[in-house]
Amino acid sequence: MLRRLFTAFALTLIASFATANEITSFFIERIEVRNTTRVSPKIVVAESLLREGNTYSEADLRAASLRLARLPFVLSSEYSLEKGSQRGRYILVISVTETKPFFFLLDARPTVIDDEGPRTIEYEVDPSSQTKDAALGFRWFVGGRGVVHAGATARRNRQAFTTNYSAWEAGYTQYGILGTRAFATFNLRLPFDSPAEGLLSPQFVTGIPLTTNQTLTLDYEDTNFRRDTIRIKGIDFDRQDSERLISLAWTYDTTNEPFIPTSGTIVRVAPLRAMRDRSSFRFALPNPTVPSGYAQHINGYGLDFIAQHYWELSDADSVSAGVIAGWADVEDKQHPRVFSTDIGWRPAYQIVRAGYARALRRDTRLEFDARVIAQQTNVQEGEAAFGVAPTHHHSLQTSAAWVKRTDWGTLRLGLGYAWSY
Amino acid sequence: MVLLIRALFVAAIAAKQPTFVAQSDRVVAVILPASLLSEPDVQRQLNSGLTITFILRSQWGGGALAAAARIEIRYDLWDEVWLVRRIEFDGKETRDRLASRDSLDNWWSTPARIGATTSDRVTLNVTLTALPFSAAEGEDTRQWIAKSGGVTAGSGSPLITALIGTTLNAKPIHAWKWRTEIAFR
């Protein structure tokens, strides 16, 4: 009886929607942004991707609302309509709760590594935390569609042939370039946690939202870790260590907020090219007491893929699951030649992760995360050369964290445990 | 004085409690109090000119069985009428245009059928979630139909049940939870 009833229900519902589904849409003659004190209303409108003089459905407005909620300087936004100048025309009112000009994104989750087995590599696995924004700093809105920021940032790439480092950063972002959806950021960085002291290094990021959920981003970075001259035994040697990184990323993002999403999907596909140039001196055969110059060039090609979905189980509980995978091709050349390596395309990492989060209060929650590193490249043996002696290990990594997101920023405190097998 | 405060407190709680009704064919209906529409955040969305969607989820049999119903309300700013729609657990759909807020309150409080059972006595866990924007558009609608069909088919998966809410992918405005016991004669 019940089964028949339920089948009838499904058929009836499908039929009713097939015939009676109507889409309500609204002609928006003006967009007003309210409750802003620091955030530029023009940027809010530009990033909503809604334009005056167009007709939008509620689905369009919902997608725009979610897009605004993912902006790092907007804590939340509410949409409402008011009557326009004529019947059938509307004024869209976006009421924004903005974040403070000081911002931080701090993730303090030290991992205890059981090092009895092969070495465990810690990968950045949280797609919602991957941001080109500085991790700590100030943000000013200038000139209607511009944002200046200054602070400290951390670059974290999963590919072993690129360099992770922290840097001081100052930058400017222009939204709505030439009236289009495009944005561009120019940063100057000064690495302070890198192979050398670091020199002023430029970064240029430009992107265009294809839809409210899809964005195409081009990232160009030149990082100068060292450029000096050293005199050894009366001989001057130029020392240089620079890295150039070019990546193109397509991102599909329907999550409900940045940093701590509880619903939605993130998919990102990012091919990248890295070039590393080093020159210095060394003591080598056949005259090990006499320094001689050498140069090294590393060409790295990589592809990074991440897909993650968040499910809201209840008001307080959410779960997430996803996969992360990377492929790489690295060519390592030296002069004078010691060895040359071209490993060819091969898997670099394969990670499966799952998480559970429980909201404690409005702005805090507990997170539990587990991930299986199905494949990883052992950088301990390969180091920057990557392909010299690549060995692959498996590891399990877990972490628990307390997270708080307020209008000041996001703080994640916790502890992780990892072991290889 | 204490008695007066206590009476007011009890009355305030009672005003936000729905009434569950046992109907023929072992159908459970709920009468929602109009006070729910007066919650400040709900009121704000009601006045926004955009749709507010209410998802009614009920579970019984220890969570093994579940059903869903949906209510949508939008105030048309130009016609100055309330456009309402209700889809009950068995797919029965009603639409209306209401000329006043009083009419809306009355319509809101008419019994909404939220599930059916084969038992003589059932303990229900009911969740009412208010969400901004309409669910009845495009792909969301198709997903909602597919998923709510799955839920009412008796799969009883809490995850699938939750997907009714996450399909909308919007942060809930408000949520209420109730537990009740219904006996059929």
XYZ file of C-alpha atoms in Angstrom:
606
model
C 0.000 0.000 0.000
C 2.700 2.433 1.070
C 4.961 1.552 -1.834
C 2.144 2.176 -4.323
C 1.378 5.446 -2.592
C 4.986 6.568 -2.800
C 5.254 5.608 -6.466
C 2.092 7.574 -7.164
C 3.587 10.473 -5.248
C 6.728 10.523 -7.352
C 4.827 10.290 -10.636
C 2.351 12.946 -9.592
C 5.093 15.273 -8.467
C 7.080 14.850 -11.658
C 3.978 15.404 -13.758
C 2.955 18.470 -11.810
C 6.381 20.036 -12.159
C 6.650 19.143 -15.809
C 3.450 20.996 -16.566
C 3.282 23.666 -13.937
C 6.848 24.586 -13.181
C 7.099 28.317 -13.628
C 10.203 30.367 -13.272
C 9.756 33.704 -11.588
C 12.138 36.328 -12.847
C 12.661 39.960 -12.052
C 13.782 42.880 -14.179
C 16.434 44.639 -12.082
C 16.634 48.308 -12.982
C 18.999 49.224 -10.151
C 21.260 47.441 -7.667
C 21.861 49.024 -4.276
C 24.435 47.789 -1.771
C 23.723 48.694 1.841
C 25.430 48.363 5.227
C 28.924 48.856 3.827
C 31.401 51.085 5.599
C 34.722 49.910 4.123
C 33.871 47.496 1.325
C 33.271 49.239 -1.963
C 29.678 48.789 -3.202
C 30.994 48.745 -6.775
C 33.124 45.705 -5.993
C 30.176 43.931 -4.384
C 28.060 44.559 -7.492
C 30.914 43.581 -9.818
C 31.540 40.326 -7.950
C 27.841 39.439 -7.817
C 28.023 39.317 -11.646
C 24.544 40.869 -11.707
C 24.054 43.856 -13.956
C 21.408 46.540 -13.925
C 18.939 46.358 -16.792
C 18.845 42.568 -16.901
C 16.258 40.014 -15.880
C 17.196 37.417 -13.283
C 15.490 34.390 -11.810
C 15.646 33.530 -8.133
C 18.157 30.822 -9.040
C 20.401 33.539 -10.521
C 20.045 35.637 -7.375
C 20.747 32.618 -5.176
C 23.923 31.811 -7.126
C 25.022 35.450 -6.880
C 24.341 35.440 -3.151
C 26.499 32.335 -2.722
C 29.235 33.900 -4.811
C 29.292 36.972 -2.573
C 29.345 34.742 0.498
C 32.598 33.222 -0.784
C 34.374 36.585 -0.945
C 36.976 36.902 1.803
C 35.835 40.415 2.766
C 32.121 39.622 2.979
C 30.852 37.657 5.957
C 27.297 37.352 4.686
C 24.871 39.011 2.322
C 21.089 39.229 2.130
C 19.049 40.004 -0.949
C 15.716 41.746 -1.131
C 13.611 43.492 -3.761
C 11.942 46.880 -3.757
C 9.556 48.369 -6.259
C 11.230 50.050 -9.218
C 10.146 53.063 -11.252
C 7.532 51.158 -13.228
C 5.378 48.116 -12.739
C 7.426 44.951 -13.229
C 10.725 46.686 -12.483
C 12.653 46.111 -9.283
C 15.492 47.496 -7.229
C 17.729 44.735 -5.916
C 19.029 45.524 -2.440
C 22.139 43.650 -1.281
C 22.678 44.048 2.449
C 26.214 43.121 3.332
C 27.895 42.184 6.578
C 31.536 42.949 5.931
C 34.698 41.693 7.578
C 37.200 43.898 9.411
C 40.025 45.555 7.471
C 42.498 43.457 9.473
C 42.266 39.846 8.415
C 43.911 36.529 9.193
C 43.734 32.952 8.033
C 45.742 30.972 10.515
C 45.963 27.209 10.446
C 47.859 25.812 13.409
C 47.570 22.057 13.175
C 50.953 20.544 13.959
C 51.159 16.925 12.887
C 52.776 14.235 14.984
C 54.465 11.930 12.492
C 55.168 8.329 13.274
C 58.530 8.215 11.542
C 59.249 4.523 11.972
C 58.076 3.893 8.444
C 58.931 5.729 5.240
C 58.770 9.490 5.307
C 55.330 11.075 5.347
C 54.659 14.164 3.274
C 52.089 16.646 4.505
C 50.032 17.954 1.621
C 47.770 20.967 1.677
C 44.436 19.240 1.183
C 41.823 21.817 2.113
C 40.611 23.400 -1.135
C 38.572 25.992 0.703
C 41.708 27.369 2.354
C 43.726 27.672 -0.800
C 43.842 31.348 -1.415
C 46.203 33.816 -2.927
C 45.253 36.269 -0.232
C 47.754 37.034 2.430
C 47.304 34.953 5.541
C 47.619 37.959 7.810
C 47.322 41.615 7.010
C 45.273 44.708 6.275
C 42.987 45.498 3.371
C 41.917 48.928 2.074
C 39.373 49.657 -0.615
C 40.452 52.382 -2.985
C 39.025 54.052 -6.049
C 35.716 52.230 -6.198
C 36.958 48.972 -7.635
C 40.414 48.603 -6.181
C 41.753 46.855 -3.101
C 45.195 47.358 -1.608
C 46.479 44.773 0.819
C 49.638 44.268 2.822
C 50.639 41.430 5.079
C 52.214 38.016 5.228
C 51.363 35.153 2.944
C 52.269 31.510 2.568
C 52.675 29.796 -0.785
C 51.866 26.119 -0.646
C 51.934 23.949 -3.725
C 51.443 20.223 -3.727
C 53.929 19.559 -6.522
C 57.316 18.543 -5.129
C 59.269 20.446 -7.788
C 57.947 23.828 -6.645
C 59.034 25.666 -3.534
C 56.861 26.401 -0.533
C 57.702 29.554 1.328
C 56.329 32.422 3.388
C 56.709 36.030 2.366
C 55.828 39.592 3.174
C 53.447 40.830 0.547
C 51.935 44.071 -0.695
C 49.505 44.082 -3.561
C 46.721 45.754 -5.458
C 43.618 44.128 -6.951
C 41.431 45.757 -9.555
C 37.927 44.368 -10.016
C 35.669 44.920 -13.003
C 38.493 45.787 -15.390
C 37.217 47.961 -18.243
C 33.676 47.213 -17.233
C 34.128 43.469 -17.682
C 33.990 40.707 -15.085
C 37.777 40.371 -15.125
C 39.994 41.071 -12.131
C 43.748 41.361 -11.769
C 46.117 41.383 -8.817
C 49.703 42.566 -8.760
C 51.754 41.576 -5.732
C 55.277 42.214 -4.603
C 56.628 39.566 -2.268
C 59.678 39.298 -0.089
C 60.283 35.664 0.902
C 61.408 35.209 4.502
C 61.041 31.462 4.871
C 62.786 30.088 1.811
C 66.081 28.492 0.672
C 67.700 31.942 0.880
C 66.828 35.337 2.291
C 64.850 36.333 -0.737
C 64.551 39.388 -2.927
C 61.594 41.404 -4.058
C 59.535 39.037 -6.217
C 56.592 39.948 -8.444
C 53.353 38.019 -8.823
C 50.573 38.710 -11.270
C 47.185 37.025 -11.048
C 44.355 37.677 -13.429
C 41.072 35.936 -13.742
C 37.622 36.058 -15.167
C 34.462 34.533 -13.747
C 32.887 32.470 -16.516
C 29.681 32.056 -14.529
C 28.753 32.653 -10.907
C 30.298 29.265 -10.117
C 33.191 29.017 -12.549
C 36.358 31.057 -12.665
C 39.401 30.920 -14.905
C 42.588 32.203 -13.276
C 46.071 32.778 -14.657
C 48.904 33.063 -12.149
C 52.406 34.242 -13.015
C 55.034 34.320 -10.267
C 58.717 35.104 -10.347
C 60.331 34.359 -7.023
C 63.886 35.439 -6.404
C 65.394 33.565 -3.512
C 68.990 34.680 -4.033
C 71.060 36.906 -6.276
C 74.537 37.822 -5.072
C 78.222 37.304 -5.639
C 80.523 35.400 -3.346
C 84.314 35.369 -3.449
C 86.024 32.090 -2.590
C 89.754 31.636 -2.854
C 89.985 34.808 -4.893
C 87.337 33.743 -7.385
C 84.000 35.541 -7.734
C 80.945 33.347 -8.181
C 77.508 34.636 -9.097
C 74.887 32.954 -6.989
C 71.358 32.943 -8.235
C 68.271 31.009 -7.253
C 65.000 31.918 -8.969
C 61.750 30.188 -9.694
C 59.118 31.039 -12.263
C 55.670 29.553 -11.903
C 52.858 29.842 -14.420
C 49.556 28.173 -13.753
C 46.114 28.273 -15.239
C 43.245 27.134 -13.056
C 39.635 26.394 -13.827
C 37.541 26.344 -10.679
C 33.956 25.277 -10.174
C 32.794 26.373 -6.738
C 29.301 26.173 -5.284
C 30.270 26.120 -1.618
C 28.335 28.283 0.781
C 31.272 30.128 2.327
C 35.045 30.342 2.173
C 37.419 28.586 4.598
C 34.747 26.550 6.425
C 32.093 25.460 3.921
C 29.349 23.079 4.950
C 27.660 22.530 1.609
C 28.499 22.656 -2.065
C 31.178 21.419 -4.392
C 34.654 22.520 -5.382
C 36.377 21.189 -8.479
C 39.653 22.653 -9.640
C 41.874 21.674 -12.534
C 45.193 23.487 -12.714
C 47.985 22.796 -15.168
C 51.212 24.498 -14.188
C 54.707 25.101 -15.477
C 57.652 25.728 -13.164
C 61.194 26.744 -14.041
C 63.942 26.843 -11.467
C 67.368 28.321 -12.182
C 70.261 27.986 -9.801
C 73.888 28.971 -10.145
C 76.536 28.817 -7.473
C 79.882 27.153 -6.768
C 80.933 23.693 -5.689
C 83.938 21.600 -4.866
C 83.997 18.618 -7.169
C 86.282 16.118 -8.779
C 88.817 16.138 -10.347
C 89.970 19.130 -8.185
C 87.950 18.925 -4.967
C 89.905 21.710 -3.284
C 89.233 24.245 -6.030
C 85.790 25.792 -6.268
C 84.113 25.723 -9.652
C 80.882 27.246 -10.908
C 77.816 25.274 -11.801
C 74.328 25.928 -13.062
C 71.143 23.933 -12.748
C 67.852 24.268 -14.570
C 64.706 22.421 -13.603
C 61.738 22.332 -15.930
C 58.599 21.098 -14.269
C 55.211 20.462 -15.782
C 52.368 19.539 -13.505
C 48.654 19.024 -13.379
C 46.728 19.392 -10.142
C 43.182 18.130 -9.745
C 40.935 18.489 -6.749
C 37.271 17.596 -6.306
C 35.457 17.885 -3.036
C 31.840 17.895 -1.930
C 30.297 19.034 1.340
C 27.018 17.701 2.654
C 25.014 19.431 5.373
C 23.476 16.642 7.448
C 21.725 18.935 9.877
C 21.995 22.456 11.216
C 25.081 21.426 13.145
C 26.629 18.516 11.278
C 28.280 18.316 7.904
C 30.527 15.829 6.157
C 32.854 16.161 3.215
C 34.723 13.866 0.899
C 37.052 14.396 -1.981
C 39.973 13.348 -4.095
C 43.177 15.160 -4.929
C 45.559 14.012 -7.607
C 48.605 15.358 -9.324
C 50.758 14.398 -12.253
C 54.194 15.727 -13.087
C 56.966 15.696 -15.624
C 60.303 17.052 -14.448
C 63.470 17.659 -16.407
C 66.630 18.397 -14.442
C 69.754 19.655 -16.222
C 73.099 20.758 -14.817
C 76.169 22.369 -16.229
C 78.747 20.944 -15.975
C 76.654 17.872 -16.318
C 76.404 15.560 -13.326
C 73.246 13.863 -14.409
C 70.261 14.826 -16.492
C 66.864 13.538 -15.682
C 63.640 13.577 -17.575
C 61.238 11.337 -15.726
C 58.298 11.675 -18.115
C 54.723 12.134 -17.040
C 53.841 10.137 -13.960
C 51.473 10.350 -10.977
C 52.887 12.582 -8.258
C 50.235 12.201 -5.558
C 46.856 10.609 -5.066
C 44.902 11.548 -1.981
C 41.461 10.542 -0.783
C 40.066 12.536 2.122
C 36.952 12.649 4.252
C 35.919 15.035 6.973
C 33.263 15.653 9.572
C 32.440 19.000 11.128
C 30.115 19.886 13.968
C 29.078 23.442 14.661
C 29.380 24.353 18.319
C 28.029 27.856 18.084
C 27.318 30.326 15.325
C 30.955 30.961 14.480
C 32.883 27.986 15.895
C 33.040 24.336 15.035
C 34.985 21.119 15.520
C 36.545 19.388 12.543
C 37.802 15.850 12.137
C 39.705 14.981 9.026
C 41.186 11.762 7.671
C 43.072 11.209 4.456
C 44.762 8.360 2.724
C 47.811 9.302 0.719
C 47.606 6.535 -1.826
C 50.698 7.763 -3.623
C 53.300 10.353 -2.824
C 56.649 11.340 -4.172
C 59.386 11.042 -1.627
C 61.026 14.448 -1.675
C 63.549 13.368 0.939
C 65.336 11.235 -1.601
C 64.461 13.106 -4.740
C 64.485 16.647 -3.332
C 64.136 19.307 -5.977
C 65.411 16.937 -8.643
C 62.201 15.014 -7.988
C 62.790 12.258 -10.464
C 66.274 11.174 -9.465
C 65.168 8.413 -7.183
C 61.422 8.654 -6.847
C 59.962 6.219 -4.393
C 56.330 5.987 -3.551
C 54.891 5.420 -0.137
C 51.452 5.315 1.395
C 50.386 7.105 4.512
C 47.363 7.795 6.667
C 46.867 11.215 8.144
C 44.277 12.384 10.639
C 43.621 15.652 12.381
C 41.210 17.257 14.792
C 40.751 20.998 14.995
C 38.751 23.747 16.621
C 37.801 26.429 14.130
C 36.488 29.922 14.613
C 35.464 32.275 11.815
C 34.501 35.812 12.690
C 34.559 39.131 10.907
C 38.212 39.335 11.935
C 39.349 36.139 10.257
C 39.564 32.373 10.492
C 41.532 30.541 13.141
C 42.087 26.792 13.064
C 43.788 25.138 16.056
C 44.339 21.435 16.262
C 46.585 18.439 16.143
C 47.316 15.835 13.523
C 48.791 12.355 13.516
C 50.299 10.656 10.494
C 51.982 7.381 9.781
C 53.342 5.682 6.685
C 53.186 2.101 5.597
C 3.614 37.587 39.818
C 5.670 34.390 39.450
C 2.575 32.540 38.279
C 1.859 35.275 35.757
C 5.411 35.130 34.332
C 5.243 31.348 34.236
C 1.890 31.459 32.470
C 3.228 33.937 29.920
C 6.310 31.750 29.396
C 4.222 28.617 28.872
C 1.922 30.507 26.532
C 4.885 31.820 24.554
C 6.290 28.314 24.110
C 2.886 26.914 23.270
C 2.391 29.582 20.614
C 5.413 28.232 18.732
C 4.424 24.576 19.001
C 2.652 22.999 16.061
C -0.289 20.673 16.454
C -0.041 17.223 14.936
C -3.234 15.627 13.728
C -4.028 11.997 12.950
C -6.090 11.837 9.771
C -7.802 8.998 7.957
C -5.667 6.369 6.181
C -3.069 6.812 8.922
C -1.919 10.134 7.516
C -0.202 12.626 9.816
C -0.830 16.329 9.312
C 0.686 19.329 11.015
C -0.906 22.648 11.879
C 1.856 25.215 11.993
C 1.415 28.198 14.314
C 1.324 31.596 12.628
C 3.842 32.834 15.182
C 6.590 31.052 13.217
C 6.089 33.551 10.419
C 6.664 36.361 12.889
C 10.199 35.298 13.768
C 12.346 38.333 12.889
C 14.561 36.549 10.355
C 11.580 34.836 8.729
C 9.671 38.111 8.691
C 12.620 39.806 6.999
C 12.679 37.232 4.214
C 8.891 37.375 3.858
C 9.188 41.115 3.281
C 12.076 40.757 0.813
C 9.910 40.210 -2.246
C 11.759 36.935 -2.777
C 10.584 33.443 -2.007
C 11.017 31.845 1.357
C 10.956 28.047 1.211
C 10.028 25.836 4.135
C 11.074 22.180 4.076
C 9.172 19.887 6.420
C 11.018 16.652 7.081
C 9.559 13.942 9.254
C 11.158 10.726 10.405
C 9.737 7.841 12.336
C 10.460 4.221 13.072
C 13.804 5.176 14.564
C 14.711 7.115 11.436
C 14.085 4.166 9.130
C 11.178 5.903 7.398
C 10.986 9.467 6.254
C 8.895 11.876 4.269
C 9.088 15.456 3.118
C 6.812 18.331 2.271
C 7.480 21.839 1.063
C 5.897 25.264 1.441
C 6.834 28.329 -0.596
C 5.730 31.902 0.074
C 6.499 35.050 -1.907
C 5.049 38.512 -1.559
C 4.438 40.090 -4.965
C 5.441 43.712 -4.499
C 3.472 45.053 -7.449
C 0.250 43.051 -7.059
C 0.523 43.227 -3.255
C -0.566 39.629 -2.833
C 1.017 36.619 -1.199
C 1.796 33.833 -3.683
C 1.823 30.546 -1.847
C 2.414 26.950 -2.793
C 2.355 23.760 -0.758
C 3.452 20.276 -1.829
C 2.456 17.605 0.639
C 4.193 14.304 1.250
C 2.190 12.486 -1.430
C 2.762 15.104 -4.101
C -0.534 16.913 -3.721
C 0.104 20.496 -4.705
C -1.919 23.590 -3.868
C -1.297 27.142 -5.048
C -3.046 30.306 -4.023
C -2.967 34.103 -4.140
C -3.765 35.649 -0.772
C -4.739 39.280 -0.459
C -3.749 39.928 3.142
C -1.375 38.904 5.844
C -4.277 37.538 7.873
C -5.168 35.300 4.949
C -1.584 34.127 4.821
C -1.591 33.302 8.541
C -4.805 31.351 8.116
C -3.506 29.472 5.069
C -0.242 28.715 6.880
C -2.160 27.162 9.751
C -4.309 24.829 7.665
C -3.246 21.197 8.151
C -0.354 20.110 5.937
C -0.040 16.371 5.363
C 3.523 15.353 6.147
C 3.535 11.533 6.158
C 1.679 8.264 6.357
C 2.324 5.153 8.367
C 1.055 1.613 8.744
C 1.404 1.592 12.528
C -1.288 2.346 15.061
C 1.077 4.511 17.051
C 4.072 6.391 15.762
C 6.702 8.683 17.234
C 7.583 11.453 14.798
C 10.646 13.659 14.652
C 9.767 16.688 12.585
C 12.140 19.365 11.318
C 11.003 22.579 9.683
C 13.730 24.491 7.876
C 13.270 27.947 6.400
C 15.485 28.722 3.431
C 15.927 31.867 1.361
C 15.013 31.777 -2.330
C 12.821 29.419 -4.279
C 13.634 25.777 -4.793
C 11.289 25.392 -7.721
C 13.585 26.284 -10.533
C 15.667 24.491 -13.096
C 17.985 21.702 -12.138
C 17.314 22.192 -8.436
C 13.710 21.247 -8.965
C 14.589 18.095 -10.821
C 17.048 17.151 -8.103
C 14.510 17.926 -5.425
C 11.929 15.735 -7.094
C 14.367 12.880 -7.527
C 15.602 13.093 -3.999
C 12.322 13.655 -2.270
C 10.941 10.754 -4.288
C 13.787 8.663 -2.930
C 13.137 9.754 0.598
C 9.462 9.048 0.567
C 10.103 5.707 -1.072
C 11.221 4.668 2.345
C 14.973 4.490 1.925
C 15.203 6.292 5.236
C 18.759 7.470 4.676
C 19.464 10.545 6.801
C 21.998 11.614 4.193
C 19.437 11.592 1.410
C 16.992 13.364 3.670
C 19.577 16.032 4.332
C 20.064 16.488 0.614
C 16.659 18.077 0.396
C 18.134 20.971 2.276
C 21.558 20.952 0.662
C 20.025 20.838 -2.788
C 19.104 24.432 -2.150
C 22.662 25.049 -1.039
C 21.662 28.044 0.998
C 22.240 28.720 4.626
C 18.950 28.143 6.510
C 17.270 31.219 7.893
C 15.748 29.315 10.747
C 15.087 25.723 11.795
C 12.702 24.157 14.281
C 12.583 20.617 15.606
C 9.708 18.845 17.269
C 9.028 15.374 18.534
C 5.537 14.018 18.895
C 3.610 10.819 19.283
C 0.543 10.112 17.173
C -2.012 7.352 17.826
C -4.506 6.179 15.205
C -7.795 4.605 16.208
